[in-house]
DNA sequence: ATCACCTGTGGGAGCGCTCCCACAGTACCT
DNA sequence: AGGTACTGTGGGAGCGCTCCCACAGGTGAT
């Protein structure tokens, strides 16, 4: 009452101080209530909450960020041109998982594309300004300098996939080895024996692991592995066509194709058709990703599903953990910082 | 030299003050250089720039936002579920235009989905916290409360399309009337005379305008307008199928269909095929949007192209103008705040 | 009664900027 | 000589928070 309070600005947004005056308490107490501190009595808390509601108080994020040195925002960095972002279902699934998990929190998600050099320049600037508390890095290539930049700036980050078996950053990957193996086992179970592999880009660790799984699947089934029957595409439809043509030359009597992505499988399908082979009667075909393409292909494509959405959720969990750990110089817990989620074969008419 | 300067923190990021000490100038001067003020001598500017480079200084956004009461960020608000965002090329084109135009500036773009009630709740909170300087609103429906919320919060906003002829908000639209008319004129020029219209949702102003253009095109060509031959779909493929079936019942000898979207045209095409009609021999078909669907349809679909990317750029220009105008209580200029960009007919094999 | 130790609270200091006033210096008129 | 005006510069005040220290008042052991 005695406190005649803040200068009589009107029209502007109410501040902490004004809320405090209205509730008849000090600034510190309001701050405690806003931030959910337990050391506030129930009566006081109620009074403050009433004042907040009456005044329609909303904290000023900039002031909070300045004082507390955090932004309550994290970035999803896509080191690809926007085109790919929209073209590949991978990103939309990932975004859905991330968004869902994040909606439980107060954190804000920023989407940042870094396809061109120019965009990467901006991104570097952005990160240097510490405008986010953490970063989710999807689709990183082995030689990308981004992870290093991030750790140099001491910004918590989590990547999807791994750059190698010895990944240092916290990461969430799917079991590419298991996925590749499951595909081959399935083909063998269906009586196929001349199974070729249309691989992905070999500088992508996940693609390598799919090859490893393919090999082991063949060996376990008692079949020999012929290196010539593993041909890398580049994850594109055109690459799939080229690789498929090559495979047909090398092994005209093949009876099954395991492709490292649905898109490449689509390319392979065209070439198989053109060569007069029927799917699945003459040749069984399996893709990877279980994308919309797989469902809409004729015949519908058997494909290995990665739990992308779930991976997105897991990445957020890891990242929030990293961020929290870094706050009060707590000794970093030894929880798992590398997650591998299972892949699953979705059987359709093509195999 | 005499100024022994800032407290010896190390490891942290350099501040304005430290840069000032290093360059042997005052804080104000550094601020002026950083913000590109002209009232700095060349020599001083050079000294400051050198200090900035040596120290690797990057301004603290939070401090700036707090002091200057701006965030240097704008939001692209998509009041749709994410699914539609990825499914419709409209958004990716828009995003490309917006991104391109924005990359010329220091502004940061945030992508915010507000499809579910929950998301809308968050968005309202977000806007109330004034975390952005302005908002781009795409795909607003006539009864959406968002525009009102925005003007109540006094946040500059620009919408794509218009909610009615009397749109109050700054907006960028394409010439739907002209587009509809051009489609019909083209059909008439090709000798078609029984032209039906598969319209969009009639609560979308743009769809209404396409109908208006269709009507005028017929009248100008000396053809009567029959209201029964204008059937609204709902912009979906299924809606297109239903509307097409109805149109075939009402006018079995129609020789041209103008659809209000490519997706509806795709639905119409199926029904036309099933009824044994050939495109374009028996029936000419025109869509709207010139999306990927149009290019890949069999036969390729003639369609009306809206310059979406350009619209995105224009929206940014308008929005930045709004934001700038609002800063130093300058009397609002009377420049055009409602833009209408031309639509263009892209002729392909279907007509 | 003394001390220790809780809980709840108020408010100073400070985060790193921008804004703006003050003022030195120079230039060009009267 | 005095006035006027402009350019370039320094630095105080303040933006709205969080952090943390101080302290009142209670509680229980000594």
Coordinates of N, CA and C in Angstrom, one line a residue, chain A residues 114-330:
Chain A
X114 N 20.7 -24.6 -44.0 CA 22.1 -24.1 -44.3 C 22.6 -24.9 -45.5
X115 N 21.9 -24.7 -46.6 CA 22.3 -25.4 -47.8 C 23.4 -24.7 -48.5
X116 N 23.2 -23.5 -48.7 CA 24.2 -22.7 -49.5 C 25.3 -22.2 -48.6
X117 N 26.4 -21.8 -49.2 CA 27.5 -21.2 -48.4 C 27.1 -20.0 -47.7
X118 N 26.3 -19.2 -48.4 CA 25.8 -18.0 -47.8 C 25.0 -18.3 -46.5
X119 N 24.1 -19.3 -46.6 CA 23.3 -19.6 -45.5 C 24.2 -20.1 -44.3
X120 N 25.2 -20.9 -44.7 CA 26.1 -21.4 -43.6 C 26.8 -20.3 -42.9
X121 N 27.2 -19.3 -43.7 CA 27.8 -18.1 -43.1 C 26.9 -17.5 -42.1
X122 N 25.7 -17.3 -42.5 CA 24.7 -16.7 -41.6 C 24.5 -17.6 -40.3
X123 N 24.5 -18.8 -40.6 CA 24.3 -19.8 -39.4 C 25.4 -19.6 -38.4
X124 N 26.7 -19.6 -39.0 CA 27.8 -19.4 -38.1 C 27.7 -18.2 -37.2
X125 N 27.3 -17.1 -37.9 CA 27.1 -15.8 -37.2 C 26.0 -16.0 -36.1
X126 N 25.0 -16.7 -36.5 CA 23.9 -16.9 -35.6 C 24.3 -17.7 -34.3
X127 N 25.0 -18.7 -34.6 CA 25.5 -19.6 -33.5 C 26.5 -18.8 -32.6
X128 N 27.3 -18.0 -33.2 CA 28.3 -17.3 -32.5 C 27.6 -16.3 -31.5
X129 N 26.5 -15.8 -31.9 CA 25.7 -14.9 -31.1 C 24.9 -15.6 -30.0
X130 N 25.1 -16.9 -30.0 CA 24.4 -17.7 -29.0 C 22.9 -17.5 -28.9
X131 N 22.3 -17.5 -30.0 CA 20.9 -17.2 -30.0 C 20.0 -18.4 -29.7
X132 N 20.7 -19.5 -29.5 CA 19.9 -20.7 -29.1 C 20.7 -21.4 -28.0
X133 N 19.9 -22.2 -27.2 CA 20.6 -22.9 -26.1 C 21.1 -24.3 -26.6
X134 N 20.7 -24.7 -27.7 CA 21.1 -26.0 -28.2 C 20.8 -26.2 -29.7
X135 N 21.4 -27.2 -30.3 CA 21.2 -27.4 -31.7 C 20.9 -28.9 -32.0
X136 N 20.0 -29.1 -32.9 CA 19.7 -30.4 -33.4 C 20.2 -30.5 -34.8
X137 N 21.1 -31.4 -35.1 CA 21.8 -31.4 -36.4 C 21.3 -32.6 -37.2
X138 N 20.5 -32.4 -38.2 CA 20.1 -33.6 -39.0 C 20.8 -33.7 -40.3
X139 N 21.0 -35.0 -40.7 CA 21.6 -35.2 -42.0 C 23.0 -34.6 -42.2
X140 N 23.9 -34.9 -41.3 CA 25.2 -34.3 -41.4 C 26.1 -35.3 -42.2
X141 N 26.9 -34.7 -43.0 CA 27.9 -35.6 -43.8 C 29.2 -35.7 -42.9
X142 N 29.9 -36.7 -43.3 CA 31.1 -37.1 -42.5 C 32.1 -35.9 -42.3
X143 N 32.2 -35.1 -43.4 CA 33.2 -34.0 -43.3 C 32.7 -32.6 -43.0
X144 N 31.5 -32.6 -42.5 CA 30.9 -31.3 -42.2 C 31.6 -30.6 -41.0
X145 N 31.9 -29.4 -41.2 CA 32.6 -28.7 -40.1 C 31.7 -28.2 -39.0
X146 N 30.4 -28.3 -39.2 CA 29.4 -27.8 -38.2 C 29.6 -28.4 -36.8
X147 N 29.7 -29.7 -36.7 CA 29.9 -30.2 -35.4 C 31.0 -29.7 -34.6
X148 N 32.1 -29.4 -35.3 CA 33.3 -28.9 -34.6 C 33.0 -27.4 -34.2
X149 N 32.4 -26.7 -35.1 CA 32.1 -25.3 -34.7 C 31.3 -25.3 -33.4
X150 N 30.3 -26.2 -33.4 CA 29.4 -26.2 -32.3 C 30.1 -26.5 -31.0
X151 N 31.0 -27.5 -31.0 CA 31.7 -27.8 -29.8 C 32.7 -26.8 -29.4
X152 N 33.2 -26.1 -30.4 CA 34.1 -25.0 -30.1 C 33.4 -23.8 -29.4
X153 N 32.2 -23.6 -29.8 CA 31.4 -22.6 -29.2 C 30.7 -23.0 -27.9
X154 N 31.0 -24.3 -27.6 CA 30.4 -24.9 -26.4 C 28.8 -24.9 -26.4
X155 N 28.3 -25.1 -27.6 CA 26.8 -25.2 -27.7 C 26.4 -26.6 -27.7
X156 N 25.5 -27.0 -26.8 CA 25.1 -28.4 -26.7 C 24.4 -28.8 -28.1
X157 N 24.7 -30.0 -28.5 CA 24.2 -30.4 -29.8 C 23.9 -31.9 -29.8
X158 N 23.0 -32.3 -30.6 CA 22.7 -33.7 -30.8 C 22.6 -33.9 -32.3
X159 N 23.2 -35.0 -32.8 CA 23.0 -35.2 -34.3 C 22.2 -36.5 -34.5
X160 N 21.6 -36.5 -35.7 CA 20.8 -37.6 -36.1 C 21.8 -38.5 -36.9
X161 N 21.8 -39.8 -36.7 CA 22.7 -40.6 -37.3 C 24.1 -40.5 -36.7
X162 N 25.1 -41.1 -37.2 CA 26.4 -41.0 -36.7 C 27.3 -40.8 -37.8
X163 N 28.4 -40.1 -37.6 CA 29.4 -39.8 -38.6 C 30.3 -41.0 -38.8
X164 N 30.5 -41.8 -37.7 CA 31.3 -43.0 -37.8 C 31.0 -43.8 -36.6
X165 N 31.6 -45.0 -36.5 CA 31.4 -45.8 -35.3 C 31.8 -45.1 -34.1
X166 N 32.8 -44.2 -34.2 CA 33.3 -43.6 -33.0 C 32.8 -42.1 -32.8
X167 N 31.5 -42.0 -33.1 CA 30.9 -40.7 -32.9 C 31.1 -40.1 -31.5
X168 N 31.5 -38.8 -31.5 CA 31.8 -38.2 -30.2 C 30.6 -37.4 -29.7
X169 N 29.8 -36.8 -30.6 CA 28.7 -36.0 -30.2 C 27.6 -37.0 -29.7
X170 N 26.7 -36.4 -28.8 CA 25.5 -37.2 -28.5 C 24.7 -37.4 -29.8
X171 N 24.2 -38.6 -30.0 CA 23.5 -38.8 -31.3 C 22.3 -39.8 -31.1
X172 N 21.5 -39.8 -32.1 CA 20.4 -40.7 -32.1 C 20.4 -41.3 -33.5
X173 N 20.5 -42.6 -33.6 CA 20.6 -43.3 -34.9 C 19.6 -44.4 -34.9
X174 N 19.3 -45.0 -36.1 CA 18.5 -46.2 -36.1 C 19.4 -47.3 -36.5
X175 N 18.9 -48.5 -36.3 CA 19.8 -49.7 -36.4 C 19.9 -50.1 -37.9
X176 N 20.8 -49.4 -38.6 CA 20.9 -49.7 -40.0 C 21.4 -51.1 -40.3
X177 N 22.3 -51.5 -39.5 CA 22.8 -52.9 -39.6 C 21.7 -53.9 -39.5
X178 N 20.9 -53.8 -38.5 CA 19.8 -54.7 -38.3 C 18.7 -54.5 -39.4
X179 N 18.5 -53.3 -39.9 CA 17.6 -53.1 -40.9 C 18.0 -53.9 -42.2
X180 N 19.3 -53.7 -42.5 CA 19.8 -54.3 -43.7 C 19.7 -55.9 -43.6
X181 N 20.0 -56.3 -42.5 CA 20.0 -57.8 -42.2 C 18.6 -58.3 -42.3
X182 N 17.7 -57.6 -41.7 CA 16.3 -58.0 -41.7 C 15.7 -58.1 -43.2
X183 N 16.1 -57.2 -44.0 CA 15.7 -57.2 -45.4 C 16.2 -58.4 -46.1
X184 N 17.4 -58.7 -45.9 CA 18.0 -59.9 -46.6 C 17.4 -61.2 -46.0
X185 N 17.3 -61.3 -44.7 CA 16.7 -62.5 -44.1 C 15.3 -62.7 -44.7
X186 N 14.6 -61.7 -44.8 CA 13.2 -61.8 -45.4 C 13.2 -62.3 -46.8
X187 N 14.2 -61.8 -47.6 CA 14.3 -62.3 -49.0 C 14.6 -63.7 -49.1
X188 N 15.6 -64.1 -48.2 CA 16.0 -65.5 -48.2 C 14.8 -66.4 -47.7
X189 N 14.1 -65.9 -46.8 CA 13.0 -66.7 -46.3 C 11.9 -66.9 -47.4
X190 N 11.9 -66.0 -48.3 CA 10.9 -66.1 -49.4 C 11.5 -66.9 -50.6
X191 N 12.7 -67.5 -50.3 CA 13.2 -68.4 -51.3 C 14.1 -67.7 -52.4
X192 N 14.5 -66.4 -52.1 CA 15.4 -65.8 -53.1 C 16.8 -66.1 -52.8
X193 N 17.6 -66.2 -53.8 CA 19.0 -66.6 -53.5 C 20.0 -65.7 -54.2
X194 N 19.6 -65.0 -55.3 CA 20.6 -64.1 -55.9 C 20.2 -62.7 -55.7
X195 N 20.6 -62.3 -54.5 CA 20.2 -61.0 -53.9 C 21.3 -60.0 -54.1
X196 N 20.9 -58.9 -54.8 CA 22.0 -57.8 -55.0 C 21.6 -56.6 -54.1
X197 N 22.6 -55.8 -53.9 CA 22.4 -54.6 -53.1 C 22.7 -53.3 -53.8
X198 N 21.7 -52.5 -53.8 CA 21.8 -51.2 -54.4 C 22.1 -50.2 -53.3
X199 N 23.3 -49.9 -53.0 CA 23.7 -49.2 -51.8 C 23.5 -47.7 -51.9
X200 N 23.7 -47.1 -50.7 CA 23.6 -45.6 -50.7 C 25.0 -45.0 -50.9
X201 N 25.1 -43.8 -50.5 CA 26.4 -43.1 -50.6 C 27.3 -43.7 -49.6
X202 N 28.5 -44.1 -50.0 CA 29.3 -44.8 -49.0 C 30.0 -43.8 -48.0
X203 N 29.9 -42.5 -48.2 CA 30.4 -41.6 -47.2 C 29.4 -41.4 -46.1
X204 N 28.3 -42.0 -46.2 CA 27.3 -41.9 -45.1 C 27.4 -43.2 -44.3
X205 N 27.6 -43.0 -43.0 CA 27.9 -44.2 -42.2 C 26.7 -45.1 -42.2
X206 N 25.5 -44.6 -42.1 CA 24.3 -45.4 -42.1 C 24.3 -46.3 -43.3
X207 N 24.6 -45.8 -44.4 CA 24.6 -46.6 -45.7 C 25.6 -47.8 -45.6
X208 N 26.8 -47.5 -45.0 CA 27.8 -48.5 -44.8 C 27.2 -49.6 -43.9
X209 N 26.5 -49.2 -42.9 CA 26.0 -50.2 -41.9 C 24.9 -51.1 -42.6
X210 N 24.2 -50.5 -43.5 CA 23.2 -51.3 -44.2 C 23.9 -52.3 -45.1
X211 N 25.0 -52.0 -45.7 CA 25.8 -52.9 -46.4 C 26.3 -54.0 -45.5
X212 N 26.8 -53.7 -44.4 CA 27.3 -54.7 -43.4 C 26.2 -55.6 -43.1
X213 N 25.0 -55.1 -42.8 CA 23.8 -55.9 -42.5 C 23.5 -56.9 -43.6
X214 N 23.6 -56.3 -44.8 CA 23.3 -57.1 -46.0 C 24.2 -58.3 -46.1
X215 N 25.5 -58.0 -45.9 CA 26.5 -59.1 -46.0 C 26.3 -60.1 -44.9
X216 N 26.0 -59.7 -43.7 CA 25.9 -60.7 -42.6 C 24.6 -61.5 -42.9
X217 N 23.6 -60.9 -43.4 CA 22.3 -61.6 -43.7 C 22.6 -62.7 -44.7
X218 N 23.4 -62.4 -45.7 CA 23.7 -63.4 -46.7 C 24.5 -64.6 -46.1
X219 N 25.5 -64.2 -45.4 CA 26.4 -65.2 -44.7 C 25.6 -66.1 -43.8
X220 N 24.7 -65.5 -43.0 CA 23.9 -66.3 -42.0 C 23.0 -67.2 -42.8
X221 N 22.6 -66.8 -44.0 CA 21.7 -67.7 -44.7 C 22.4 -68.7 -45.6
X222 N 23.7 -68.7 -45.4 CA 24.5 -69.6 -46.2 C 24.8 -69.2 -47.6
X223 N 24.7 -68.0 -47.9 CA 24.9 -67.5 -49.3 C 26.3 -66.8 -49.3
X224 N 26.9 -66.9 -50.4 CA 28.2 -66.1 -50.6 C 27.9 -64.6 -50.8
X225 N 28.9 -63.8 -50.4 CA 28.8 -62.4 -50.7 C 29.7 -62.1 -51.9
X226 N 29.1 -61.5 -52.9 CA 29.9 -61.1 -54.1 C 30.0 -59.6 -54.1
X227 N 31.2 -59.0 -53.9 CA 31.3 -57.6 -53.8 C 30.8 -56.8 -55.1
X228 N 30.9 -57.5 -56.2 CA 30.5 -56.8 -57.4 C 28.9 -56.6 -57.4
X229 N 28.3 -57.3 -56.6 CA 26.8 -57.2 -56.6 C 26.3 -56.2 -55.5
X230 N 27.3 -55.4 -55.0 CA 27.0 -54.3 -54.2 C 27.4 -53.0 -55.0
X231 N 26.4 -52.3 -55.4 CA 26.7 -51.1 -56.2 C 26.1 -49.8 -55.6
X232 N 27.0 -48.9 -55.3 CA 26.5 -47.6 -54.7 C 25.7 -46.8 -55.6
X233 N 24.6 -46.3 -55.2 CA 23.8 -45.2 -55.9 C 24.2 -44.0 -55.1
X234 N 23.4 -42.9 -55.3 CA 23.7 -41.7 -54.5 C 22.5 -41.2 -53.8
X235 N 21.6 -42.2 -53.6 CA 20.3 -41.9 -52.9 C 19.3 -41.2 -53.8
X236 N 19.6 -41.0 -55.1 CA 18.7 -40.4 -56.0 C 18.0 -41.4 -56.9
X237 N 16.9 -41.0 -57.5 CA 16.2 -41.9 -58.5 C 17.1 -42.2 -59.6
X238 N 17.8 -41.2 -60.2 CA 18.7 -41.4 -61.3 C 19.8 -42.3 -60.9
X239 N 20.4 -42.1 -59.8 CA 21.4 -43.0 -59.3 C 20.9 -44.4 -59.2
X240 N 19.7 -44.6 -58.7 CA 19.1 -45.9 -58.6 C 19.0 -46.6 -60.0
X241 N 18.6 -45.8 -61.0 CA 18.5 -46.4 -62.3 C 19.9 -46.8 -62.8
X242 N 20.9 -46.0 -62.7 CA 22.2 -46.3 -63.2 C 22.7 -47.6 -62.5
X243 N 22.6 -47.6 -61.2 CA 23.2 -48.7 -60.4 C 22.4 -50.0 -60.8
X244 N 21.1 -49.9 -61.0 CA 20.3 -51.1 -61.3 C 20.7 -51.6 -62.7
X245 N 21.0 -50.7 -63.7 CA 21.4 -51.2 -65.0 C 22.7 -52.0 -64.9
X246 N 23.6 -51.4 -64.1 CA 24.9 -52.1 -63.9 C 24.7 -53.4 -63.2
X247 N 23.9 -53.5 -62.3 CA 23.6 -54.8 -61.6 C 23.0 -55.8 -62.5
X248 N 22.2 -55.4 -63.4 CA 21.6 -56.3 -64.3 C 22.6 -56.9 -65.3
X249 N 23.5 -56.0 -65.7 CA 24.6 -56.5 -66.5 C 25.5 -57.5 -65.8
X250 N 25.8 -57.2 -64.6 CA 26.7 -58.1 -63.9 C 26.0 -59.4 -63.5
X251 N 24.7 -59.4 -63.3 CA 24.0 -60.6 -62.8 C 22.6 -60.6 -63.4
X252 N 22.5 -61.0 -64.6 CA 21.2 -61.0 -65.3 C 20.2 -61.9 -64.7
X253 N 20.6 -62.9 -63.9 CA 19.6 -63.8 -63.4 C 19.3 -63.5 -61.9
X254 N 19.5 -62.3 -61.5 CA 19.2 -61.9 -60.1 C 17.8 -62.1 -59.8
X255 N 17.4 -62.4 -58.6 CA 16.0 -62.6 -58.3 C 15.5 -61.7 -57.1
X256 N 16.4 -60.8 -56.6 CA 16.0 -59.9 -55.6 C 16.9 -58.7 -55.5
X257 N 16.4 -57.5 -55.2 CA 17.2 -56.3 -55.1 C 16.8 -55.7 -53.7
X258 N 17.9 -55.4 -53.0 CA 17.7 -54.6 -51.7 C 18.3 -53.2 -52.0
X259 N 17.4 -52.2 -52.0 CA 17.9 -50.9 -52.2 C 18.0 -50.1 -50.9
X260 N 19.0 -49.2 -50.9 CA 19.3 -48.5 -49.7 C 18.4 -47.3 -49.4
X261 N 17.4 -47.1 -50.3 CA 16.4 -46.0 -50.1 C 15.2 -46.3 -51.0
X262 N 14.1 -45.8 -50.6 CA 12.9 -45.9 -51.5 C 13.0 -45.2 -52.8
X263 N 13.7 -44.1 -52.8 CA 13.8 -43.3 -54.0 C 14.7 -44.1 -55.0
X264 N 15.8 -44.7 -54.5 CA 16.6 -45.5 -55.4 C 15.8 -46.7 -55.9
X265 N 15.0 -47.3 -55.0 CA 14.2 -48.4 -55.4 C 13.2 -48.0 -56.5
X266 N 12.7 -46.8 -56.4 CA 11.8 -46.3 -57.5 C 12.6 -46.3 -58.8
X267 N 13.8 -45.8 -58.8 CA 14.6 -45.8 -60.0 C 14.9 -47.3 -60.5
X268 N 15.2 -48.1 -59.6 CA 15.5 -49.5 -59.9 C 14.2 -50.2 -60.5
X269 N 13.1 -49.9 -60.0 CA 11.9 -50.5 -60.5 C 11.7 -50.1 -62.0
X270 N 11.9 -48.9 -62.4 CA 11.8 -48.5 -63.8 C 12.7 -49.4 -64.7
X271 N 13.9 -49.5 -64.3 CA 14.9 -50.3 -65.1 C 14.4 -51.7 -65.2
X272 N 14.0 -52.3 -64.0 CA 13.6 -53.7 -64.0 C 12.4 -53.9 -65.0
X273 N 11.4 -52.9 -64.9 CA 10.3 -53.0 -65.8 C 10.7 -53.0 -67.2
X274 N 11.6 -52.0 -67.5 CA 12.0 -51.8 -68.9 C 12.7 -53.1 -69.5
X275 N 13.3 -53.8 -68.5 CA 14.0 -55.0 -69.0 C 13.1 -56.2 -69.1
X276 N 11.8 -55.9 -68.8 CA 10.8 -57.0 -69.0 C 10.6 -57.8 -67.7
X277 N 11.2 -57.5 -66.7 CA 11.0 -58.3 -65.4 C 9.8 -57.8 -64.6
X278 N 9.2 -58.8 -64.1 CA 8.0 -58.5 -63.3 C 8.4 -58.5 -61.8
X279 N 7.7 -57.5 -61.0 CA 7.9 -57.5 -59.6 C 6.6 -57.8 -58.9
X280 N 6.6 -58.8 -58.0 CA 7.7 -59.5 -57.5 C 8.0 -60.9 -58.2
X281 N 7.2 -61.2 -59.2 CA 7.3 -62.6 -59.7 C 8.7 -62.9 -60.2
X282 N 9.4 -62.0 -60.9 CA 10.7 -62.3 -61.4 C 11.8 -61.8 -60.4
X283 N 11.5 -60.6 -59.9 CA 12.5 -60.0 -59.0 C 11.8 -59.4 -57.8
X284 N 12.2 -59.7 -56.6 CA 11.7 -59.1 -55.4 C 12.4 -57.8 -55.2
X285 N 11.7 -56.8 -54.7 CA 12.4 -55.4 -54.5 C 12.1 -54.9 -53.1
X286 N 13.1 -54.5 -52.4 CA 12.9 -53.9 -51.1 C 13.6 -52.6 -51.0
X287 N 12.9 -51.6 -50.4 CA 13.5 -50.3 -50.3 C 13.9 -50.0 -48.8
X288 N 14.1 -48.7 -48.5 CA 14.5 -48.3 -47.2 C 13.9 -46.9 -46.9
X289 N 13.3 -46.8 -45.8 CA 12.7 -45.5 -45.3 C 11.2 -45.6 -45.1
X290 N 10.6 -46.5 -45.8 CA 9.1 -46.6 -45.7 C 8.5 -45.3 -45.9
X291 N 8.8 -44.6 -47.0 CA 8.2 -43.3 -47.2 C 6.9 -43.4 -48.0
X292 N 6.3 -42.3 -48.3 CA 5.1 -42.3 -49.1 C 5.3 -43.0 -50.4
X293 N 6.5 -42.8 -51.0 CA 6.8 -43.5 -52.3 C 6.5 -45.0 -52.2
X294 N 7.0 -45.5 -51.1 CA 6.8 -47.0 -50.9 C 5.4 -47.4 -50.9
X295 N 4.6 -46.7 -50.2 CA 3.1 -47.0 -50.1 C 2.4 -46.8 -51.5
X296 N 2.9 -45.9 -52.2 CA 2.2 -45.6 -53.5 C 2.7 -46.2 -54.7
X297 N 3.8 -47.0 -54.5 CA 4.4 -47.6 -55.7 C 3.5 -48.7 -56.2
X298 N 3.8 -49.1 -57.4 CA 3.0 -50.2 -58.0 C 4.0 -51.3 -58.4
X299 N 4.0 -52.4 -57.8 CA 3.3 -52.8 -56.6 C 3.9 -52.1 -55.3
X300 N 3.0 -51.9 -54.3 CA 3.5 -51.3 -53.1 C 4.8 -52.0 -52.6
X301 N 5.7 -51.1 -52.2 CA 7.1 -51.5 -51.9 C 7.4 -52.0 -50.5
X302 N 7.9 -53.2 -50.3 CA 8.4 -53.6 -49.0 C 9.6 -52.7 -48.7
X303 N 9.6 -52.2 -47.4 CA 10.6 -51.3 -47.1 C 11.0 -51.3 -45.6
X304 N 12.2 -50.9 -45.3 CA 12.6 -50.9 -43.9 C 12.3 -49.5 -43.3
X305 N 11.5 -49.6 -42.2 CA 11.1 -48.4 -41.6 C 12.0 -47.9 -40.5
X306 N 12.4 -46.7 -40.5 CA 13.1 -46.2 -39.4 C 12.1 -45.3 -38.5
X307 N 12.2 -45.4 -37.3 CA 11.3 -44.7 -36.4 C 11.7 -43.2 -36.3
X308 N 11.5 -42.5 -37.4 CA 12.1 -41.1 -37.5 C 11.4 -40.2 -36.4
X309 N 10.1 -40.3 -36.3 CA 9.5 -39.4 -35.4 C 10.0 -39.7 -34.0
X310 N 10.1 -40.9 -33.7 CA 10.6 -41.3 -32.4 C 12.0 -40.8 -32.2
X311 N 12.8 -40.9 -33.3 CA 14.2 -40.4 -33.2 C 14.2 -38.9 -32.9
X312 N 13.3 -38.2 -33.5 CA 13.2 -36.8 -33.2 C 12.9 -36.5 -31.7
X313 N 12.0 -37.3 -31.2 CA 11.7 -37.1 -29.8 C 12.9 -37.4 -28.9
X314 N 13.6 -38.5 -29.3 CA 14.8 -38.9 -28.5 C 15.8 -37.8 -28.6
X315 N 16.0 -37.2 -29.7 CA 17.0 -36.2 -29.9 C 16.7 -35.0 -28.9
X316 N 15.5 -34.6 -28.9 CA 15.1 -33.6 -28.0 C 15.4 -33.9 -26.5
X317 N 15.0 -35.1 -26.2 CA 15.3 -35.6 -24.8 C 16.8 -35.4 -24.5
X318 N 17.6 -36.0 -25.4 CA 19.0 -35.9 -25.2 C 19.5 -34.5 -25.0
X319 N 19.0 -33.7 -26.0 CA 19.5 -32.3 -26.0 C 19.1 -31.5 -24.8
X320 N 17.9 -31.7 -24.3 CA 17.4 -31.0 -23.1 C 18.3 -31.5 -21.9
X321 N 18.6 -32.7 -21.9 CA 19.5 -33.2 -20.9 C 20.9 -32.5 -20.9
X322 N 21.4 -32.4 -22.1 CA 22.7 -31.8 -22.3 C 22.7 -30.4 -21.8
X323 N 21.6 -29.7 -22.1 CA 21.5 -28.3 -21.8 C 21.4 -28.2 -20.2
X324 N 20.6 -29.0 -19.6 CA 20.4 -29.0 -18.2 C 21.7 -29.3 -17.5
X325 N 22.4 -30.3 -18.0 CA 23.6 -30.7 -17.4 C 24.6 -29.5 -17.3
X326 N 24.6 -28.8 -18.4 CA 25.6 -27.7 -18.5 C 25.4 -26.5 -17.6
X327 N 24.2 -26.5 -17.1 CA 23.9 -25.2 -16.3 C 24.6 -25.1 -15.0
X328 N 24.3 -25.9 -14.0 CA 25.0 -25.8 -12.7 C 26.2 -26.7 -12.7
X329 N 27.4 -26.3 -12.9 CA 28.5 -27.1 -13.2 C 28.5 -28.5 -12.6
X330 N 27.4 -29.2 -12.8 CA 27.3 -30.6 -12.3 C 28.2 -31.5 -13.0

